[in-house]
Coordinates of C-alpha atoms and ligand atoms in Angstrom, one line a residue:
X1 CA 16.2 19.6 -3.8
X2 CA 16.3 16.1 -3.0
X3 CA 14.3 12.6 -3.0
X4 CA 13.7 10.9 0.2
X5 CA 14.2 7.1 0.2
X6 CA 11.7 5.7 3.3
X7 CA 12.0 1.8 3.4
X8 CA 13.1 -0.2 6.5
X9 CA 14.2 -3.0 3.8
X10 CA 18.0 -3.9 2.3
X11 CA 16.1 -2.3 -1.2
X12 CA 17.1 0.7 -0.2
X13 CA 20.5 1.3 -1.9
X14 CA 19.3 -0.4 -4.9
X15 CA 16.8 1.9 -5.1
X16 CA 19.5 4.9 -5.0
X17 CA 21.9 3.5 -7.3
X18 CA 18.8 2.7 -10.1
X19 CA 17.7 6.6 -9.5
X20 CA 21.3 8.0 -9.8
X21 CA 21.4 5.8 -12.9
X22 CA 18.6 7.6 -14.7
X23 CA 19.7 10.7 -13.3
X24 CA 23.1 11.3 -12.0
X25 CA 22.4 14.7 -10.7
X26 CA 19.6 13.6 -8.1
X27 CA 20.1 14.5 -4.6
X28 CA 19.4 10.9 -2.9
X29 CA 19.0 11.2 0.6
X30 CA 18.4 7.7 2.5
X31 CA 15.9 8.1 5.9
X32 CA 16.6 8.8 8.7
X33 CA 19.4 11.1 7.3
X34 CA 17.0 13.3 5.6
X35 CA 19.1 16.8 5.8
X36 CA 17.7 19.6 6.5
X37 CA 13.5 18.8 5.8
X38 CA 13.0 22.4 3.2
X39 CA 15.3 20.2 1.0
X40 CA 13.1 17.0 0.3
X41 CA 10.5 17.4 -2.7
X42 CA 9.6 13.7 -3.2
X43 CA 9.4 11.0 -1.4
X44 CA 9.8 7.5 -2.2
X45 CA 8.4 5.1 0.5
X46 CA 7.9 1.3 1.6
X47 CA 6.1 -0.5 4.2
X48 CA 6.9 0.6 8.2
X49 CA 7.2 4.1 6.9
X50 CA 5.5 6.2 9.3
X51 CA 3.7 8.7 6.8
X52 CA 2.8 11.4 9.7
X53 CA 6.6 11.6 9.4
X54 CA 6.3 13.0 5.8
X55 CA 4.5 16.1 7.4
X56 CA 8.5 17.3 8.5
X57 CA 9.0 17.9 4.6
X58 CA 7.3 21.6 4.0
X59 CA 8.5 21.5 0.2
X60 CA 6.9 17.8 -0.6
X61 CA 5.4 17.7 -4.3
X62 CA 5.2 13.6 -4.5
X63 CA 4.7 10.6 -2.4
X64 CA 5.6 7.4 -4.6
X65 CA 5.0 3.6 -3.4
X66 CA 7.9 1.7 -4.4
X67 CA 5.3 -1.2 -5.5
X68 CA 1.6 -1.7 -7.1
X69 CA -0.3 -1.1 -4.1
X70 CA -0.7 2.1 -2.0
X71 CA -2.6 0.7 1.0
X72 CA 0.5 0.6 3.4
X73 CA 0.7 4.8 2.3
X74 CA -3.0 5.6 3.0
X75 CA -3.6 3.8 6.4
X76 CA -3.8 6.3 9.3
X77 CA -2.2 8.8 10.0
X78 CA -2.1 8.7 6.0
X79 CA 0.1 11.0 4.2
X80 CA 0.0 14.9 4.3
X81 CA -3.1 16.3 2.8
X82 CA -2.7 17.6 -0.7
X83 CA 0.5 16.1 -1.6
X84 CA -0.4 13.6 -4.8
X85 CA 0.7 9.7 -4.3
X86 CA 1.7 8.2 -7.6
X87 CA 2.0 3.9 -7.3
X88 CA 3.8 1.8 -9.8
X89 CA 2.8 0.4 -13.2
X90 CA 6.0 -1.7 -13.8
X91 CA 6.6 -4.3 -16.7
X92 CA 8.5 -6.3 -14.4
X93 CA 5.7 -6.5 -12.0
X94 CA 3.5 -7.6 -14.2
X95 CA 5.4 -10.2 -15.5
X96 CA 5.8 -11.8 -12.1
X97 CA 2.7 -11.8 -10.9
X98 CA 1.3 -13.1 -13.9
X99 CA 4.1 -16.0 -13.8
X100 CA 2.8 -16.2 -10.0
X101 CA -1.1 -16.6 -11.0
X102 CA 0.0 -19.0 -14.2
X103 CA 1.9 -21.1 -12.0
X104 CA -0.9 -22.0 -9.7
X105 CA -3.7 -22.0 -11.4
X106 CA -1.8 -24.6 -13.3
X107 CA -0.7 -26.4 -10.4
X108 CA -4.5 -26.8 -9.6
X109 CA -5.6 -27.7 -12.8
X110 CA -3.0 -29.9 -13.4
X111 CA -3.8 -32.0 -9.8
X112 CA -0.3 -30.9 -8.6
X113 CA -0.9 -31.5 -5.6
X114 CA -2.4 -34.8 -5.8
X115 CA 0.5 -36.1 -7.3
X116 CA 2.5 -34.8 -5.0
X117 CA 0.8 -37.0 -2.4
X118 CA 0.6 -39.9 -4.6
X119 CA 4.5 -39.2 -4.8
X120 CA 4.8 -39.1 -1.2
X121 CA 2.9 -42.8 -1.1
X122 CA 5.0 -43.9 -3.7
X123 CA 1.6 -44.6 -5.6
X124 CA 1.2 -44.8 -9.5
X125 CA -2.3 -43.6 -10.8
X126 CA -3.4 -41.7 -13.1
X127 CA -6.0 -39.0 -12.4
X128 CA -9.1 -38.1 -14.7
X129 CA -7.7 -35.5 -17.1
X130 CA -8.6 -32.3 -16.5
X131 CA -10.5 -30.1 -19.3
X132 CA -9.2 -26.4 -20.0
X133 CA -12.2 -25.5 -21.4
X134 CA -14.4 -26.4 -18.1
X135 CA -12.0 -25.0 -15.3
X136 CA -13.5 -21.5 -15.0
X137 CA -11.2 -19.0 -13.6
X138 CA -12.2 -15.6 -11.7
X139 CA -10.1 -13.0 -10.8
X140 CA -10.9 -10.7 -8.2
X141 CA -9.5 -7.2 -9.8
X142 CA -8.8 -6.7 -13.8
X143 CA -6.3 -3.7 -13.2
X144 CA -2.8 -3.7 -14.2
X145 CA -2.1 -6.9 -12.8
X146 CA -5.6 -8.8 -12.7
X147 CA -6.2 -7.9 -16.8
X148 CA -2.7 -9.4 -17.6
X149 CA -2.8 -12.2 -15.8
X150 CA -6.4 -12.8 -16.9
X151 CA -5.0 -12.6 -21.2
X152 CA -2.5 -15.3 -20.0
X153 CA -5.3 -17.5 -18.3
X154 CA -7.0 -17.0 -21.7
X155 CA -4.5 -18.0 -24.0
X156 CA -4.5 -21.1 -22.5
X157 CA -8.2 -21.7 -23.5
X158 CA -9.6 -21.3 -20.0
X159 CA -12.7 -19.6 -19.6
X160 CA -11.8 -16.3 -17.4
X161 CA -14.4 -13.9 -15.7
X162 CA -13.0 -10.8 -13.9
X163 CA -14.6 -8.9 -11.1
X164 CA -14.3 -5.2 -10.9
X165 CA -15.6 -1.8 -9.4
X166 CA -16.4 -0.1 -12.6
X167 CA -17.3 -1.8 -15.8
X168 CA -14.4 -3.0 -17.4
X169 CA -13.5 -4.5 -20.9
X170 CA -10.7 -7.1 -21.3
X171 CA -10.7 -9.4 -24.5
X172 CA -12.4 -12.5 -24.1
X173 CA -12.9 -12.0 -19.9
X174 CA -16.3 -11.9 -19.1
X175 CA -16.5 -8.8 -16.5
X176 CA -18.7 -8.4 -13.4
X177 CA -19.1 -5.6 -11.3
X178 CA -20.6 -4.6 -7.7
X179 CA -21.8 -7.0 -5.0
X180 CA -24.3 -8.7 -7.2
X181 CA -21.7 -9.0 -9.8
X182 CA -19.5 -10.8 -7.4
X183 CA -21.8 -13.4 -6.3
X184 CA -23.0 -14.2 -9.4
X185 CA -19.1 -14.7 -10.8
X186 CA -18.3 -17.0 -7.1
X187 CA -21.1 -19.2 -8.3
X188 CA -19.3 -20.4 -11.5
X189 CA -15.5 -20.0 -10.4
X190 CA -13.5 -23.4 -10.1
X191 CA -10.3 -21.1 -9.4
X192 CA -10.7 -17.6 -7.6
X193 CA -7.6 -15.3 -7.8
X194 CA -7.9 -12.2 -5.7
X195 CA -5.7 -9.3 -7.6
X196 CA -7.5 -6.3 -5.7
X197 CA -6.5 -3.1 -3.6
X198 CA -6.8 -3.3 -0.2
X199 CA -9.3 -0.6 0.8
X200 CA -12.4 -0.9 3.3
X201 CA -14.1 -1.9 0.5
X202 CA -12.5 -5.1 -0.5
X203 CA -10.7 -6.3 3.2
X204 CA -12.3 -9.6 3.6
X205 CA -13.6 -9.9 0.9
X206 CA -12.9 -13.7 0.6
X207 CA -15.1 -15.0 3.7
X208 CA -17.0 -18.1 4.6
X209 CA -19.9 -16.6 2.8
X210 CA -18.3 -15.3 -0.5
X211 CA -16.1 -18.9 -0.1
X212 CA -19.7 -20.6 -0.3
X213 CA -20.7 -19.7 -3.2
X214 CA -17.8 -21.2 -5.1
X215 CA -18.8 -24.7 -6.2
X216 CA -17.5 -27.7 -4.1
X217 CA -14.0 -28.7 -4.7
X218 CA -13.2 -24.9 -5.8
X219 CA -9.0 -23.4 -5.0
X220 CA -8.5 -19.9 -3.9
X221 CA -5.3 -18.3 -4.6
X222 CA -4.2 -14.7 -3.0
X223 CA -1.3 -12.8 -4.3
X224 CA -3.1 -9.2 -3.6
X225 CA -3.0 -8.6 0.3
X226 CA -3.7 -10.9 3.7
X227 CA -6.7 -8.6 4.9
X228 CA -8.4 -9.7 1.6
X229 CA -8.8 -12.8 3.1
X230 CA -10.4 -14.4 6.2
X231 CA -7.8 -17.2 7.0
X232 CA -9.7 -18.9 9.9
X233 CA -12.8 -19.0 7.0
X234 CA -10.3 -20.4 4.5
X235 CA -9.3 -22.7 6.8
X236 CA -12.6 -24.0 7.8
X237 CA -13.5 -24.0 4.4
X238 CA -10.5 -26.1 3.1
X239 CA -11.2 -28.5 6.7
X240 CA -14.7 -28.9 5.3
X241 CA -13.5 -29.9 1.8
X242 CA -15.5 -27.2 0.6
X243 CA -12.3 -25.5 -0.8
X244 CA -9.7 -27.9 -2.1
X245 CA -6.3 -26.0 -1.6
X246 CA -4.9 -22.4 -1.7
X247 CA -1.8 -20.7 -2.7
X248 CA -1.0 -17.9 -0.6
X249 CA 1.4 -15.7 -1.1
X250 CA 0.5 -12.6 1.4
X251 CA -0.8 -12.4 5.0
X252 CA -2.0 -10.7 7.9
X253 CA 0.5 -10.0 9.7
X254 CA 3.5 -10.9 7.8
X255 CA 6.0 -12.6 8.5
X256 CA 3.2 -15.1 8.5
X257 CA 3.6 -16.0 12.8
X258 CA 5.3 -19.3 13.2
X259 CA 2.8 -21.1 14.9
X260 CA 0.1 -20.3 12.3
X261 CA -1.7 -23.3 11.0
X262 CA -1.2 -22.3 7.9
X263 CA 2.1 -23.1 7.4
X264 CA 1.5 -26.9 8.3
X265 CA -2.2 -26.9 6.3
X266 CA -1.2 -30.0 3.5
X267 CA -3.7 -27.8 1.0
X268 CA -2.1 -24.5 1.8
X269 CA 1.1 -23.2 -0.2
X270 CA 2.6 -20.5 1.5
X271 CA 5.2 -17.9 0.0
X272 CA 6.7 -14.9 1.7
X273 CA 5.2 -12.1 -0.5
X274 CA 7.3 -12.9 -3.4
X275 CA 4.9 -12.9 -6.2
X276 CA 6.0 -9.8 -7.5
X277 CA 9.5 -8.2 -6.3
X278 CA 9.6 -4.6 -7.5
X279 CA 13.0 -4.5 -9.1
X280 CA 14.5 -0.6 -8.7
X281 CA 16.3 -0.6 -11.9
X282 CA 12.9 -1.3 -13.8
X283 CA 11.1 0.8 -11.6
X284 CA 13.1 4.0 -11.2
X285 CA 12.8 5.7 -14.5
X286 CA 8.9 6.4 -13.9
X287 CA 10.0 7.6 -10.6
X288 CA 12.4 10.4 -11.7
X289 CA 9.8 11.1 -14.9
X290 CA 7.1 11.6 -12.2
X291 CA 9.5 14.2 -10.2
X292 CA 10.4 15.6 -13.1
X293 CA 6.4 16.3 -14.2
X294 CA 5.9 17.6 -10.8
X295 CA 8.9 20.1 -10.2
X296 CA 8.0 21.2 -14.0
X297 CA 3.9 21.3 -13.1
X298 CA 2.8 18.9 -15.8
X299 CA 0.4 16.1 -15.1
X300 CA 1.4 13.9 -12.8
X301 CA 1.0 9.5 -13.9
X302 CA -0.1 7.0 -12.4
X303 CA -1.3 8.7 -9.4
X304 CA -3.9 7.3 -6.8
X305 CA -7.5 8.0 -6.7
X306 CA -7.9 9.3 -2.7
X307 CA -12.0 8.7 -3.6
X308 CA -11.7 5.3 -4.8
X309 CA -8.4 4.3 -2.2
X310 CA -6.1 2.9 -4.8
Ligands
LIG1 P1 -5.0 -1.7 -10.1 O1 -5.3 -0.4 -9.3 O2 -4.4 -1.5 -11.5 O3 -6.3 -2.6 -10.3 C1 -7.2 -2.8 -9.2 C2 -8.4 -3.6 -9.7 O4 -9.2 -3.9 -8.6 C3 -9.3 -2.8 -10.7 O5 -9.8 -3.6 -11.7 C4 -10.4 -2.2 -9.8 O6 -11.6 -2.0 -10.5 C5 -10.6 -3.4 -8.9 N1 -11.2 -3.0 -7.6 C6 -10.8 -2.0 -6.7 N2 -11.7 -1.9 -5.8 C7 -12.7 -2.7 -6.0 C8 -14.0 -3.0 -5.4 N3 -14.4 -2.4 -4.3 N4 -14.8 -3.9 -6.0 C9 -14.4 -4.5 -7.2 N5 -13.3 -4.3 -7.8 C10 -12.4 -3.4 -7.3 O7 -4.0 -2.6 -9.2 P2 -2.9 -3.6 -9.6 O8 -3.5 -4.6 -10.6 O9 -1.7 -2.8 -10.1 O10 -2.5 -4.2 -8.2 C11 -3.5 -4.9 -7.5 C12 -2.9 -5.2 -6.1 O11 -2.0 -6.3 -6.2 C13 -2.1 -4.1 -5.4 O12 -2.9 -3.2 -4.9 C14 -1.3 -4.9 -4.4 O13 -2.0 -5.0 -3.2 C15 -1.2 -6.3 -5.0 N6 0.2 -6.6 -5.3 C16 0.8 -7.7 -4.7 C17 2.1 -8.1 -5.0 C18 2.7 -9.3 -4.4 O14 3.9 -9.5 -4.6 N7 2.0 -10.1 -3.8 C19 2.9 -7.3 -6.0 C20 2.2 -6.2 -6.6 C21 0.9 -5.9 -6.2 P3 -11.8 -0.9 -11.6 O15 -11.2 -1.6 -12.8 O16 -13.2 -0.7 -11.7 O17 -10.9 0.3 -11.2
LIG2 C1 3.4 -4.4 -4.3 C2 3.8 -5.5 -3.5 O1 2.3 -3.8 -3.9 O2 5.0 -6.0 -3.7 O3 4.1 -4.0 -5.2 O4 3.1 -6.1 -2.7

């Protein structure tokens, strides 16, 4: 029986060497040289895949992502029905996305920017100093990645609030939850940080009316997905002043098109979908454990909820 490696990217023979390396005796077979289809039992898939594909595979028992999200898996056609899709819960992730969130929200704090122009204009002045205590974060999503990069924030002494769907307890975030919940933590947020799925639920979920609630002068950084956000909103908003600047690190579509505007906004930092890089070698042993669960008929981890969509 063998695992199916689906991604149109170079990753793909890093991700066979990590999986032979936790388990020499894996049958790797790299798409589209899948063998004959009764051999694959698990898949392991990127971006581009076309899931309808997976429906070739009559002995599939797992669909992994090879990152944190899952949406690129369940968009239409969606995978076959039945089979479960695990995601993955990665240290190494975690670590880079919170150095991601850490590094902005510092950036703004800090007037980064600002100095940057004053740079540019070869122009010594020094700026009010910023106070920890007041600059309120909120971070759209306390889940794997949202909760640790919210304890960072924290340890810094800023005052963090976190939005979710269910009622969720991190130490010393204050947690909101539902529609009203979100309003209510857009009014007091000085630096919004969207760390959510992309499901119906939560594409565009940064608009011009969520973006008005934030208080004058707020930043918005997105390291989650491009649907989250609106980017002609955003870029009305940061045209108004409303918003002050935004980090961006994913789009819709990406590559990010070259005649954008966002590329050339002075407040905009663009990155290529970089803040977290799912490194094979830290991400294959939950892989083959999960196979292993699955061939053996034990419970499966970190598998997606189809009701919730993520
Ligand atoms: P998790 O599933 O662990 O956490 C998701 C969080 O979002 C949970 O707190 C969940 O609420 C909340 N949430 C989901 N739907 C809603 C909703 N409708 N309303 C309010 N809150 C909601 O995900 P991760 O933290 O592991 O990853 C988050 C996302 O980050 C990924 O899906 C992916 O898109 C993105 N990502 C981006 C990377 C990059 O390099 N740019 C790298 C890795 C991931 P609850 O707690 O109630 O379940
Ligand atoms: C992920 C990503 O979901 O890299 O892991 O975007």
């Amino acid at each position: 029986m063998a695992i199916l490696l689906c991604t149109k990217t170079t990753a793909m023979n890093d991700w066979r060497d990590a999986l032979l390396a936790v388990d020499p005796a894996l049958d790797i077979r790299l798409f589209p040289e899948a063998g004959d289809p009764a051999d694959i039992e698990a898949a392991v898939c990127w971006n581009q895949h076309d899931m309808g594909e997976l429906r070739r595979y009559p002995n599939l028992k797992l669909i992994v992502s090879m990152g944190a999200g899952v949406d690129h898996l369940l968009r239409q056609p969606g995978p076959p029905p039945g089979i479960p899709v695990a995601r993955l819960k990665d240290h190494m992730l975690t670590t880079g996305m919170t150095e991601f969130v850490v590094l902005n929200v510092l950036r703004f704090h800090r007037q980064d920017l600002d100095y940057r122009a004053q740079q540019a204009a070869r122009v010594w002045n020094e700026l009010p100093a910023p106070v920890t205590a007041e600059r309120r974060i909120g971070i759209l999503g306390l889940g794997e990645l949202g909760a640790a990069s919210a304890r960072a924030l924290v340890s810094f002494g800023f005052p963090v609030m976190g939005w979710t769907r269910t009622p969720r307890e991190v130490e010393g975030v204050t947690n909101f939850h539902g529609e009203d919940g979100l309003d209510a933590m857009l009014r007091q947020t000085d630096i919004l940080c969207c760390l959510l799925p992309l499901t119906p639920q939560t594409r565009g979920v940064i608009n011009a009316r969520t973006l008005a609630l934030m208080p004058r002068g707020a930043f918005v950084i997105n390291s989650a997905r491009g649907g989250h956000l609106v980017a002609e909103d955003l870029l009305a908003a940061l045209d108004s002043g409303h918003i002050a600047a935004a980090a961006l690190d994913v789009f819709e579509p990406e590559p990010l098109p070259a005649e954008h505007p966002l590329w050339s906004h002075p407040r905009v930092l663009v990155w290529p979908h970089a803040a977290a890089i799912t490194i094979p070698s830290s991400a294959a042993p939950q892989v083959v454990d999960n196979l292993r669960r699955a061939r053996e008929g034990r419970e499966l981890i970190n598998l997606v909820d189809f009701s919730a969509g993520y």
